[in-house]
Short mmCIF file of C-alpha atoms and ligand atoms in Angstrom, two decimals:
data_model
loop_
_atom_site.label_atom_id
_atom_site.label_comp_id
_atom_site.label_asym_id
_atom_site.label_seq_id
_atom_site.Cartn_x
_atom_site.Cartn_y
_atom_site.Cartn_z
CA UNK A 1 30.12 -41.17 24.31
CA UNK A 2 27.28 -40.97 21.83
CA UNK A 3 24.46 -38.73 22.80
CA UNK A 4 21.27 -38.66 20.92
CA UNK A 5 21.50 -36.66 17.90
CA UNK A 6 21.00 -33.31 18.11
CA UNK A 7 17.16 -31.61 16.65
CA UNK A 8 17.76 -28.31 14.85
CA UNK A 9 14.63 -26.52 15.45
CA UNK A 10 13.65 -23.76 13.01
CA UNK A 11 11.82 -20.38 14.04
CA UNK A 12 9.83 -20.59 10.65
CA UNK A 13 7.99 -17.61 9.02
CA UNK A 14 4.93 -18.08 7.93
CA UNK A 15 1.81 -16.18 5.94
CA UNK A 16 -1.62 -16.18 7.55
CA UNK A 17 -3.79 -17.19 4.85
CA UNK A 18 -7.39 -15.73 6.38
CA UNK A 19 -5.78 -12.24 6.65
CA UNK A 20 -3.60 -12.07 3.94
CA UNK A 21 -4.89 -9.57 1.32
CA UNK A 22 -2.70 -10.86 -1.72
CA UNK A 23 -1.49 -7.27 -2.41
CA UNK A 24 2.10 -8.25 -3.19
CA UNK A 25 4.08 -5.84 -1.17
CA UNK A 26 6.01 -8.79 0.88
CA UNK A 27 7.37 -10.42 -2.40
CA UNK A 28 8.30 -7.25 -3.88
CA UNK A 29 10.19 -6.29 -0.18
CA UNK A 30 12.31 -9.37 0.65
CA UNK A 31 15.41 -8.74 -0.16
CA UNK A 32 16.25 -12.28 -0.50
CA UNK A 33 13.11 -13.60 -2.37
CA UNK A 34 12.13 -15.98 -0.12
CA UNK A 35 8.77 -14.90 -0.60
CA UNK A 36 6.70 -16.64 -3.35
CA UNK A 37 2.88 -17.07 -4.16
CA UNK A 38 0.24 -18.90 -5.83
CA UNK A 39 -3.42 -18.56 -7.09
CA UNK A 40 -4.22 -19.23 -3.64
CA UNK A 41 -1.47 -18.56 -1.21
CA UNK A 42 1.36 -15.75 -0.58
CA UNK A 43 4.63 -18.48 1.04
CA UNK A 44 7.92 -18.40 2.46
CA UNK A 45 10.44 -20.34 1.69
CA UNK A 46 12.06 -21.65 4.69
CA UNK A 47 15.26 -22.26 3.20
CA UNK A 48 16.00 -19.23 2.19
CA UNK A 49 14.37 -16.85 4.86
CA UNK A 50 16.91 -14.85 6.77
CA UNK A 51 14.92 -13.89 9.45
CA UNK A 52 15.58 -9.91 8.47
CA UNK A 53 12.27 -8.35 8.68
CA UNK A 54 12.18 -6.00 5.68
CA UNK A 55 8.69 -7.21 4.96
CA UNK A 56 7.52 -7.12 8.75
CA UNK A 57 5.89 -3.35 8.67
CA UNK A 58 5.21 -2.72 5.00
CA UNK A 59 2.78 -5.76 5.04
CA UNK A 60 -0.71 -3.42 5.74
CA UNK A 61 -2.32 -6.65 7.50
CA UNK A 62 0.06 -8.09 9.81
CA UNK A 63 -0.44 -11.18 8.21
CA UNK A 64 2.75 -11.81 7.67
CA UNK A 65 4.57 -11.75 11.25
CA UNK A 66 3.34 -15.32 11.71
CA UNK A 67 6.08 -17.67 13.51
CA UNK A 68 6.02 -21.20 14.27
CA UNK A 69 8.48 -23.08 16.21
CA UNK A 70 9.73 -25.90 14.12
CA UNK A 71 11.93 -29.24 13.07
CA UNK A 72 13.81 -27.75 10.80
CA UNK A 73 13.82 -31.41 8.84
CA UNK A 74 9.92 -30.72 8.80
CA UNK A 75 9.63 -27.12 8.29
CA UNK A 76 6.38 -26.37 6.11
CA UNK A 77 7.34 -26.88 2.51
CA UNK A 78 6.24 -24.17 0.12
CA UNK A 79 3.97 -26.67 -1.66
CA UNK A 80 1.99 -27.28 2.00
CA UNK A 81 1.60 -23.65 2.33
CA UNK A 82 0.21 -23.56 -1.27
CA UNK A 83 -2.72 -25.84 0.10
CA UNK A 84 -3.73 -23.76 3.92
CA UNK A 85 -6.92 -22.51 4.29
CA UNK A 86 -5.39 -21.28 7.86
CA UNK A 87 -2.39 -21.36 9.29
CA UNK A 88 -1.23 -24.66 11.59
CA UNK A 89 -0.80 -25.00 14.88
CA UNK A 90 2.00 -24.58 17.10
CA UNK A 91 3.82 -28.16 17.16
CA UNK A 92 4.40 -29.32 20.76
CA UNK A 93 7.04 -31.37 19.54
CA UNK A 94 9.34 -28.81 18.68
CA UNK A 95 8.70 -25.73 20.84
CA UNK A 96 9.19 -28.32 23.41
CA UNK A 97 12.53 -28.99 21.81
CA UNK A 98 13.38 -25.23 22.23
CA UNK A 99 11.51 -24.75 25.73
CA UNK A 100 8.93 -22.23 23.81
CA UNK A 101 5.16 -22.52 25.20
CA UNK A 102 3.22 -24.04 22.68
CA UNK A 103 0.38 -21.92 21.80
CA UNK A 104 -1.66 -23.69 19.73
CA UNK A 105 -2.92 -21.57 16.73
CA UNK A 106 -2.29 -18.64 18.49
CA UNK A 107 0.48 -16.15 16.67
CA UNK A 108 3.35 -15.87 18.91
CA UNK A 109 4.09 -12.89 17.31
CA UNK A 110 8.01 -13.38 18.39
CA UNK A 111 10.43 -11.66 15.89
CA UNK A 112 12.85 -14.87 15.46
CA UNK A 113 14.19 -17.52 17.36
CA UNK A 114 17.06 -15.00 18.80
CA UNK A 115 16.28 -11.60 20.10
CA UNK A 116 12.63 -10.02 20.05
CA UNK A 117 14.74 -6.71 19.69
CA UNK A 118 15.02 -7.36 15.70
CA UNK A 119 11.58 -6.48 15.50
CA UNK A 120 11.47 -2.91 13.51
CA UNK A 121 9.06 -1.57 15.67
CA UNK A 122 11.23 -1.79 18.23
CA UNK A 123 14.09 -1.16 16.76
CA UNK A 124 13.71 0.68 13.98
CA UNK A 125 17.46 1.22 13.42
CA UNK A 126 17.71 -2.78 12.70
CA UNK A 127 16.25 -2.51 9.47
CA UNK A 128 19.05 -2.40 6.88
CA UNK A 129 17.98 0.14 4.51
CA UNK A 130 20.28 -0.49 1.90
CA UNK A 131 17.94 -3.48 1.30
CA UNK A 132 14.83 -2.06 0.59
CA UNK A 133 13.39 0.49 -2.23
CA UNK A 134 11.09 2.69 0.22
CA UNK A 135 10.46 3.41 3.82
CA UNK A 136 9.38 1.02 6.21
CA UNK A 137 8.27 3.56 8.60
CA UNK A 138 6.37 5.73 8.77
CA UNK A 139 6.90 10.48 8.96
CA UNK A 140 7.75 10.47 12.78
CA UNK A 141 4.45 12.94 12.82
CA UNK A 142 2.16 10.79 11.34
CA UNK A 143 -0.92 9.63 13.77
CA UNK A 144 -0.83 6.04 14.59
CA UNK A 145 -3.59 4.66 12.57
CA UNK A 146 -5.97 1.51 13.74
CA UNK A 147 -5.40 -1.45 11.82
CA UNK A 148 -7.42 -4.76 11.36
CA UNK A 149 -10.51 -3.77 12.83
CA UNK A 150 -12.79 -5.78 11.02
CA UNK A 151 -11.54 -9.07 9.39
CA UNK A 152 -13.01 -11.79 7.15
CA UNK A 153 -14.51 -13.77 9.70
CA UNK A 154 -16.22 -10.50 10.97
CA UNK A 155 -16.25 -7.91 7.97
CA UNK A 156 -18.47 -4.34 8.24
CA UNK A 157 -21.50 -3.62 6.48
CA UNK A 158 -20.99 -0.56 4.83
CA UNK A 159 -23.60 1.28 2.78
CA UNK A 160 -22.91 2.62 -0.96
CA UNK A 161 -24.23 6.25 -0.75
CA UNK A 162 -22.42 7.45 -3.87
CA UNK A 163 -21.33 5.86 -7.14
CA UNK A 164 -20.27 7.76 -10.31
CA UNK A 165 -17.85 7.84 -13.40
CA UNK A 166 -14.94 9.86 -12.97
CA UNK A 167 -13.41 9.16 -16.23
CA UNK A 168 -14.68 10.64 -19.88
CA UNK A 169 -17.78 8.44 -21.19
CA UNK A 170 -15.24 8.40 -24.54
CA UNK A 171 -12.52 6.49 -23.15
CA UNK A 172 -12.19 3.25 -22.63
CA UNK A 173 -11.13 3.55 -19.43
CA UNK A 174 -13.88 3.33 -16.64
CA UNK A 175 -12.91 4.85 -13.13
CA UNK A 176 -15.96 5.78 -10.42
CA UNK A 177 -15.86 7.25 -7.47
CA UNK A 178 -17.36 5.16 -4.94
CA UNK A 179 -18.60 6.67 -1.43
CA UNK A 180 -19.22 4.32 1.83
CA UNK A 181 -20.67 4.93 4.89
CA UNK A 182 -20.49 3.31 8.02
CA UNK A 183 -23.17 4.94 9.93
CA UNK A 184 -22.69 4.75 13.26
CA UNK A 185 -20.26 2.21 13.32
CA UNK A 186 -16.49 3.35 14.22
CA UNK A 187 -14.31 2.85 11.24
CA UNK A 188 -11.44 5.18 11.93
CA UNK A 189 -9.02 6.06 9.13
CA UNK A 190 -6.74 7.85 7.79
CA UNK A 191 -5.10 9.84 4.57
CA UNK A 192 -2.86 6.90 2.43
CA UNK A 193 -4.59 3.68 4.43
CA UNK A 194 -6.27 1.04 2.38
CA UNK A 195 -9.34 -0.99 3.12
CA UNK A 196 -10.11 -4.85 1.80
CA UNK A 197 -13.57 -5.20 0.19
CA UNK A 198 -14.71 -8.75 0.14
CA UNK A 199 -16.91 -9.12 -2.88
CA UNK A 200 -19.78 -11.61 -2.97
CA UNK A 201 -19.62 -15.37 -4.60
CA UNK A 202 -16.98 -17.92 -5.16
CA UNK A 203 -14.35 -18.88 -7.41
CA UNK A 204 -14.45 -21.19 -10.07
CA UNK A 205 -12.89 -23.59 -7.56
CA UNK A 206 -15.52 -23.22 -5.12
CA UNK A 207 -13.28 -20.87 -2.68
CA UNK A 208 -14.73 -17.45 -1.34
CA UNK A 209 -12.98 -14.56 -3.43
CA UNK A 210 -10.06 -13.11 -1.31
CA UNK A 211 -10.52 -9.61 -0.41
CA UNK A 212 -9.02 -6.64 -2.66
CA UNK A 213 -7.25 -3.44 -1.22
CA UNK A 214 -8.57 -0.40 -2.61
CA UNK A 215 -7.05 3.25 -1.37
CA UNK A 216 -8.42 5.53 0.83
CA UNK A 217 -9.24 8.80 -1.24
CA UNK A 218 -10.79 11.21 1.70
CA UNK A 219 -9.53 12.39 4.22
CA UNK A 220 -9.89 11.08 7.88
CA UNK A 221 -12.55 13.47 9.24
CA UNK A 222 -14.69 12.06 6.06
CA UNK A 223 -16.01 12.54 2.49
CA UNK A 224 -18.05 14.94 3.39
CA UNK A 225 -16.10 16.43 6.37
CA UNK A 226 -18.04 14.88 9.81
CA UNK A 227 -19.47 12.15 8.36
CA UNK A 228 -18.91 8.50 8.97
CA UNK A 229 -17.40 8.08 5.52
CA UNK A 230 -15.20 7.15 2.89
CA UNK A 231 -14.49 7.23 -0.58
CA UNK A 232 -12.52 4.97 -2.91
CA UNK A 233 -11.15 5.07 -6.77
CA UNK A 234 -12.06 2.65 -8.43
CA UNK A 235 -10.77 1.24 -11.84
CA UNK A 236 -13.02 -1.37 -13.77
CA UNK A 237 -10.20 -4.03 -14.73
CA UNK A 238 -11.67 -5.39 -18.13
CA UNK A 239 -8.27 -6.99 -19.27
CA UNK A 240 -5.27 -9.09 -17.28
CA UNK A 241 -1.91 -7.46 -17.39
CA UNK A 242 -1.46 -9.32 -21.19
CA UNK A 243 -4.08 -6.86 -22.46
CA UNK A 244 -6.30 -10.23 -22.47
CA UNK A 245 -10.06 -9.90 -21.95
CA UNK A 246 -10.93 -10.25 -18.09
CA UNK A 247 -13.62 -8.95 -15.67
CA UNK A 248 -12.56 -8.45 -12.27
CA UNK A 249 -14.21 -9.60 -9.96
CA UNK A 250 -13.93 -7.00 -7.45
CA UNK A 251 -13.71 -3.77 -9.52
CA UNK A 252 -16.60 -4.53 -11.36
CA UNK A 253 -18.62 -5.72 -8.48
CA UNK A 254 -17.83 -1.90 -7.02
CA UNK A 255 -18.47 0.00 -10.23
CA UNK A 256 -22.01 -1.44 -11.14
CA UNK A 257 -22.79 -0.58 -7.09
CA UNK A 258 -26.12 1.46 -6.88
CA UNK A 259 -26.61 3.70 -4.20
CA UNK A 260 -28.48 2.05 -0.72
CA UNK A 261 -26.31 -1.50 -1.25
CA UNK A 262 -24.21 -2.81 1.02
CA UNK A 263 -20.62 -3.64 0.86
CA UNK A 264 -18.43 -6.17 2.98
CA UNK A 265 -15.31 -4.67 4.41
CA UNK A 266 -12.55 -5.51 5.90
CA UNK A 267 -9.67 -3.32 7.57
CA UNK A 268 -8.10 -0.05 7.66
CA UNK A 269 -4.90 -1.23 6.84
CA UNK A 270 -1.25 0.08 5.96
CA UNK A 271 0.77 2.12 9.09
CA UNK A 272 3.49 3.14 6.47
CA UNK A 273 2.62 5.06 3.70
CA UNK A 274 0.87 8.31 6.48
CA UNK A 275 0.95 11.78 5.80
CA UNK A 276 3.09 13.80 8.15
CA UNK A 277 0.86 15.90 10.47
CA UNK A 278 3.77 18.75 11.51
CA UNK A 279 2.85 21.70 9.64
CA UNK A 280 5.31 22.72 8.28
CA UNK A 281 6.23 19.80 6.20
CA UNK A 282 6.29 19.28 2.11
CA UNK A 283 4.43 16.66 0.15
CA UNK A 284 6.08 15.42 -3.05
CA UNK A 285 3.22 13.17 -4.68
CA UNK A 286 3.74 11.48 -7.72
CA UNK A 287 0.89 9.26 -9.01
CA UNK A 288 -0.53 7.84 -12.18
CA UNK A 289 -4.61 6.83 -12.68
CA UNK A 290 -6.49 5.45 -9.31
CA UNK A 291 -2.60 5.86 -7.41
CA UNK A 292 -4.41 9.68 -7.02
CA UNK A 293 -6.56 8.10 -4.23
CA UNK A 294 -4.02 8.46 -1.56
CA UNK A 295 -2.67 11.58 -2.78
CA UNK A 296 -6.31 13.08 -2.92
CA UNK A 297 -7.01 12.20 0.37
CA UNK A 298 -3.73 13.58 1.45
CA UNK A 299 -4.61 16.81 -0.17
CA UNK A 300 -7.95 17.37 0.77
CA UNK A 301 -6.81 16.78 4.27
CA UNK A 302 -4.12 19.41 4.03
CA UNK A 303 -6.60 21.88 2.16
CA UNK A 304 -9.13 21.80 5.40
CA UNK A 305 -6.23 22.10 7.77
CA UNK A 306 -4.34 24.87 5.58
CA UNK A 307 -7.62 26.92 7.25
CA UNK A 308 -6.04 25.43 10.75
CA UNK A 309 -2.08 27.12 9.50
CA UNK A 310 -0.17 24.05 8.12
CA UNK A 311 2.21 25.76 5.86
CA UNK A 312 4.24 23.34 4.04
CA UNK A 313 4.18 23.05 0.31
CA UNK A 314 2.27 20.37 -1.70
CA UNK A 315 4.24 19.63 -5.50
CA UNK A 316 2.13 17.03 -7.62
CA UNK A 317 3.04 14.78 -10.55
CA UNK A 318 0.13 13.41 -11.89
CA UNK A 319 0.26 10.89 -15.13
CA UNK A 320 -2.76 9.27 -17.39
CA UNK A 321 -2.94 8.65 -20.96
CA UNK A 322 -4.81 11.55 -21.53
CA UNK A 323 -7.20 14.32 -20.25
CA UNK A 324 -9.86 12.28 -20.32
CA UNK A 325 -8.87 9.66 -18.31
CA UNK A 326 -7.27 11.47 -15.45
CA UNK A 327 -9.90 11.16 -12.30
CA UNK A 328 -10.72 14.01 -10.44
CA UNK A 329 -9.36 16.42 -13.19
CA UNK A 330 -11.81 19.20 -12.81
CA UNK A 331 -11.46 19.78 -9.08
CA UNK A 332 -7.90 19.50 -9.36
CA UNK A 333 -7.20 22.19 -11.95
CA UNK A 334 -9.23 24.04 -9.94
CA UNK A 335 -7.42 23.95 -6.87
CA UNK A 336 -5.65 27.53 -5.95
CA UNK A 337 -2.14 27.52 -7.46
CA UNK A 338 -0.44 29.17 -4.02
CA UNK A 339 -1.94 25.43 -2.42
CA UNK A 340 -0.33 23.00 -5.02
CA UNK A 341 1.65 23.00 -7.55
CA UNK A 342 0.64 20.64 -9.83
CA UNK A 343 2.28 19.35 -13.41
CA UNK A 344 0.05 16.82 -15.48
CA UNK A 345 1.32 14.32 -17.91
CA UNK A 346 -0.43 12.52 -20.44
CA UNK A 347 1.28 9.87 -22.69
CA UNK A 348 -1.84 9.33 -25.53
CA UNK A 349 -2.67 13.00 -26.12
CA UNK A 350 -3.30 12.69 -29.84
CA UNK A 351 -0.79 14.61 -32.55
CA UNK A 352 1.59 14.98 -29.00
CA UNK A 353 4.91 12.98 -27.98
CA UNK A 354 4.28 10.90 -25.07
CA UNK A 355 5.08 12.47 -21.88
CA UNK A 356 5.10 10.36 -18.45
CA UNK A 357 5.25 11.52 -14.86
CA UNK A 358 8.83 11.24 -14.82
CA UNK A 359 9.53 13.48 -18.09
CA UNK A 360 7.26 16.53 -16.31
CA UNK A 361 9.51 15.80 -12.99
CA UNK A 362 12.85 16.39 -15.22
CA UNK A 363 11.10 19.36 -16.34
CA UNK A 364 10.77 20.78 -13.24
CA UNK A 365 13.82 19.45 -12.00
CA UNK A 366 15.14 22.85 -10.25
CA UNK A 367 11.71 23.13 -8.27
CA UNK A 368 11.74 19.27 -7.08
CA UNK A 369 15.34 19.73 -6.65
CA UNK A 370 14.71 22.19 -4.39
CA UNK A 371 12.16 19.97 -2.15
CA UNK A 372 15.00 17.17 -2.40
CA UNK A 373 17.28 19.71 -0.21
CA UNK A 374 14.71 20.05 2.72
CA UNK A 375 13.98 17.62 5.68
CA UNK A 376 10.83 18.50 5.70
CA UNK A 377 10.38 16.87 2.12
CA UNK A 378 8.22 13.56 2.36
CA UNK A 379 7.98 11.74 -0.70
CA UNK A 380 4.73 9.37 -2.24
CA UNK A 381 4.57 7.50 -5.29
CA UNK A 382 1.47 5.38 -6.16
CA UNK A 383 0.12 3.86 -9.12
CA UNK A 384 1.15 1.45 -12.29
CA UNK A 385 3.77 -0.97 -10.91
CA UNK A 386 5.51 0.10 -13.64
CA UNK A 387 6.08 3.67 -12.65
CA UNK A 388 8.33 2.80 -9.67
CA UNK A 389 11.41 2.36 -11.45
CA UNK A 390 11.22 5.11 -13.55
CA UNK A 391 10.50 7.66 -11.10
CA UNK A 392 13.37 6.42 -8.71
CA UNK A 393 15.59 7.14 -12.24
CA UNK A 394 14.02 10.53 -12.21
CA UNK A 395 14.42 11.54 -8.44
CA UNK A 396 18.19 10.29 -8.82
CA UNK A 397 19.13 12.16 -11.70
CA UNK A 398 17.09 15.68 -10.21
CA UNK A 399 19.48 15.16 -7.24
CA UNK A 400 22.64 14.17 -9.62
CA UNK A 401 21.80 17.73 -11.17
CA UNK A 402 21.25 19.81 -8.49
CA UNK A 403 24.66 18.66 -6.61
CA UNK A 404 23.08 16.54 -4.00
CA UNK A 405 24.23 13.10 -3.40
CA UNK A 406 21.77 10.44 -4.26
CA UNK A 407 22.61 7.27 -2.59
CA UNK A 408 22.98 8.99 0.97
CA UNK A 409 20.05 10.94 0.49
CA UNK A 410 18.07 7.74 -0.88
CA UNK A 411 19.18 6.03 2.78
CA UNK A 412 18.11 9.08 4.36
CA UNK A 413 14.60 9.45 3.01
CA UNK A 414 13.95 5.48 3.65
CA UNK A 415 15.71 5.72 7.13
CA UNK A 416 13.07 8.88 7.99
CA UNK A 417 9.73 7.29 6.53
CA UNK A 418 10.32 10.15 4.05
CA UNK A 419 9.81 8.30 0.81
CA UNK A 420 6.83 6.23 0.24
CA UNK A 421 6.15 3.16 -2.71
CA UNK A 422 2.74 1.70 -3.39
CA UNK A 423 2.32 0.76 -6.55
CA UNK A 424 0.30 -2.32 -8.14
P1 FAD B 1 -9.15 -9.83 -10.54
O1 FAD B 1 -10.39 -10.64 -10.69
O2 FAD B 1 -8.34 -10.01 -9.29
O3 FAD B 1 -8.19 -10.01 -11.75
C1 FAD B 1 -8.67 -10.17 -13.09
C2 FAD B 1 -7.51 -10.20 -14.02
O4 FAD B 1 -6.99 -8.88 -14.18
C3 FAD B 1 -6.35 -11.04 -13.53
O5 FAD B 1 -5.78 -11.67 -14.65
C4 FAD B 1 -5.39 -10.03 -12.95
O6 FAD B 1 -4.05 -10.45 -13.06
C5 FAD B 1 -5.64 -8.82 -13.77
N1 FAD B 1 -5.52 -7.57 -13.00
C6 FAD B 1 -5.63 -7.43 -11.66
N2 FAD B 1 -5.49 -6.13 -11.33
C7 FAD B 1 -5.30 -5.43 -12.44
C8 FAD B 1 -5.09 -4.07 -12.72
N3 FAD B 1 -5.04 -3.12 -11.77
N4 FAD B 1 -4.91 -3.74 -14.02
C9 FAD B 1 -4.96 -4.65 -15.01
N5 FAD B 1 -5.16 -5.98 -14.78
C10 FAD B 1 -5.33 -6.37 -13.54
N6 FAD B 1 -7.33 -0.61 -7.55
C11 FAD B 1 -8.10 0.48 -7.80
O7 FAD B 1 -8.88 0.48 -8.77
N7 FAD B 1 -8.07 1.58 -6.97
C12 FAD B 1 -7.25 1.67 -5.88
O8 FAD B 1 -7.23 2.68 -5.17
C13 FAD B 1 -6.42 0.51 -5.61
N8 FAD B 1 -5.59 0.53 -4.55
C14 FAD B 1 -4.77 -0.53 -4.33
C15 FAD B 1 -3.87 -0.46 -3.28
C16 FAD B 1 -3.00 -1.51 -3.05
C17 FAD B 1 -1.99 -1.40 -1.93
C18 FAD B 1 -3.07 -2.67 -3.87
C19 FAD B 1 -2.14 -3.82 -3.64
C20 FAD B 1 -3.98 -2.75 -4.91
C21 FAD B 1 -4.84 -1.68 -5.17
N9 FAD B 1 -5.74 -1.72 -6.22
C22 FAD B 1 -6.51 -0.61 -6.48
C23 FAD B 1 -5.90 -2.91 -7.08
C24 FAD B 1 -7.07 -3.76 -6.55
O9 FAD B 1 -6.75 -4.29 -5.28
C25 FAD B 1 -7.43 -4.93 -7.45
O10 FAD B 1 -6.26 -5.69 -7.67
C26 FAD B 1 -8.01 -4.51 -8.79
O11 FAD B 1 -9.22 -3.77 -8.59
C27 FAD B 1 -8.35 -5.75 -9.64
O12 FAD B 1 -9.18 -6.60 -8.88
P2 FAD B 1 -10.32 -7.43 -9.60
O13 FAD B 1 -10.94 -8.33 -8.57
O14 FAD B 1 -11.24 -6.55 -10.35
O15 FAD B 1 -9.52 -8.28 -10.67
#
């Protein structure tokens, strides 16, 4: 007997295009590359989505655990998630099909069509670690930041109460340090989160510019400790990635801020890449230009709770192209030796071979090799995507050549939100 033909109904993952913040860090995770984008839209491809939830907690927004019950013949082609302003819907049609509620519009925040279980935060032994480059969790004594507070529809007027040039007046390249304060409106944060700045006007096709994640570079309790504030690091991008001229939009907009203007934004985000709070752990930090911000913040915290007895060590890599153009190099150098131990690298220093962050690790391979050996040892990295690789190299062969085992300890560090990526 012929019944009627059976409807395959797809769970399909989907982007929410108000929150996302375009920052990349889904299509970099997925393991699979089902993840694509556009000048407009971040996508999954529903073909090729597995439904494994690497990208579930990196993604600082939540943007991206978006689900809707579908056909499968009529899952949402990439090229119809190129166009949404906002995500669809929930079909009737086909969570009726499945017996799912339809909740129109509403995120059903379900992990897939199987077992809510997969999702990593409650189960964080279901992500396969073997399939990503850094942790997806975050120190098991980090605090458990707020996230998404304020959105686009309803961003936070903050004030600009500081704005100066970190960077020589010489050099071409143009960092500030940018302080915001939120008077006496809660904006909780903390060390290694990121906030969205939305900056004013449209693009050329009419569309509001998308927001831009900047990192936090103070410490929770405040730029200046008990205050309502925040700082940022801000690079002036005068060129696309080609070395082609370009003003960005939202870097510039932030560096030519005057002090008393008001700023649009949107966040905290990121519940990953957290400082441990136990005291006696280590911080490995290796950064490059405006990826200090997190570590900065990360520091400053630990150097107003060393008062308070946290004891760990703090070992810094720090790379720019030259003196010069490394932010925050005064204070730094000036920082008490017996608090951090920190190796600079500079790769234009004229009538000098060029020397990156990964050359000065090699150099100090027994010292990092020793951090390496201790569970207490929490890694960050942040800065030039192009770092990443190259410092993964470098932490491999330190281990190679101080007898440890890389590839278990690799799965270790990532299984123990002990090593952190953020680069862009
Ligand atoms: P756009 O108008 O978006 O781009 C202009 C052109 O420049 C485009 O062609 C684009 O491809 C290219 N471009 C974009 N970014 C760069 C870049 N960094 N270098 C060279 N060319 C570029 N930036 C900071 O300055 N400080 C931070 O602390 C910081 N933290 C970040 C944290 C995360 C997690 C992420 C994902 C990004 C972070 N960024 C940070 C980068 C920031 O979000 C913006 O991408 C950057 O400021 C450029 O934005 P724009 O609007 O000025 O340029």
């Amino acid at each position: 007997m012929n019944g009627p033909a059976p409807m395959e109904v797809l769970r399909q993952h989907l982007i929410d295009p108000e929150i996302c913040i375009r920052c990349n860090t889904c299509e970099e995770t997925c393991p699979v590359d089902a993840i694509t984008h556009d000048s407009n839209n971040y996508v999954v491809k529903a073909e090729v989505c597995n439904g494994c939830m690497a990208c579930i907690s990196p993604c600082p927004t939540g943007s991206i655990d978006n689900w809707r019950t579908v056909l499968k013949s009529r899952a949402y082609s990439v090229e119809e998630q190129f166009t949404w302003d906002e995500l669809p819907a929930q079909n009737t049609t086909a969570s009726a099909a499945l017996d799912y509620p339809a909740q129109a519009g509403a995120d059903t925040n379900a992990t897939d069509a199987t077992d809510a279980t997969d999702n990593p935060d409650e189960n964080p032994e279901g992500i396969d670690v073997d399939t990503v480059r850094g942790s997806t969790l975050p120190p098991w004594s980090a605090v458990k930041p707020y996230v998404n507070l304020y959105t686009h529809k309803q961003p936070l007027a903050a004030t600009v109460v500081g704005n100066y040039r970190l960077t020589g007046e010489s050099t071409a390249s143009d960092i500030h340090h940018v302080m915001l304060d939120f008077g006496t409106t809660p904006f909780p944060v903390v060390e290694g989160q990121s906030i969205g700045i939305l900056p004013p006007g449209t693009s050329k096709d009419g569309k509001t510019h998308h927001a831009r994640q900047y990192s936090i570079a103070s410490p929770r309790d405040g730029e200046r400790e008990g205050y309502n504030n925040l700082s940022l690091t801000v690079k002036r991008v005068t060129q696309d990635h080609r070395g082609n001229v370009a003003d960005g939009v939202c870097s510039n907009y932030l560096c030519d801020l005057k002090k008393g203007d008001k700023v649009n934004v949107i966040g905290p985000f990121g519940s990953t890449f957290l400082m441990p709070n136990h005291p006696n752990s280590h911080l490995l930090m290796i950064c490059t230009g405006t990826g200090s911000a997190p570590m900065r913040a990360m520091t400053e915290y630990r150097r107003r709770r060393r008062l308070k007895g946290a004891t760990g060590k703090l070992m810094l890599f720090f790379g720019a192209r030259t003196k010069e153009e490394l932010p925050y190099f005064g204070p730094l150098v000036n920082l008490p030796k017996d608090f951090i131990d920190t190796t600079l690298a500079f790769s234009r220093t004229a009538g000098q071979p060029k020397r990156y962050v990964q050359d000065a690790m090699r150099e100090r391979a027994t010292d990092v090799g020793q951090m390496l050996r201790d569970d207490n040892t929490f890694i960050y990295v942040c800065g030039l995507k192009g770092m990443e690789d190259g410092v993964l190299q470098a932490l491999r062969d330190i281990a190679v050549q101080n007898g440890i085992e890389w590839d278990p300890l690799w799965r270790a560090l990532k299984r123990e939100g002990r090593l952190h990526l953020e680069t862009y």
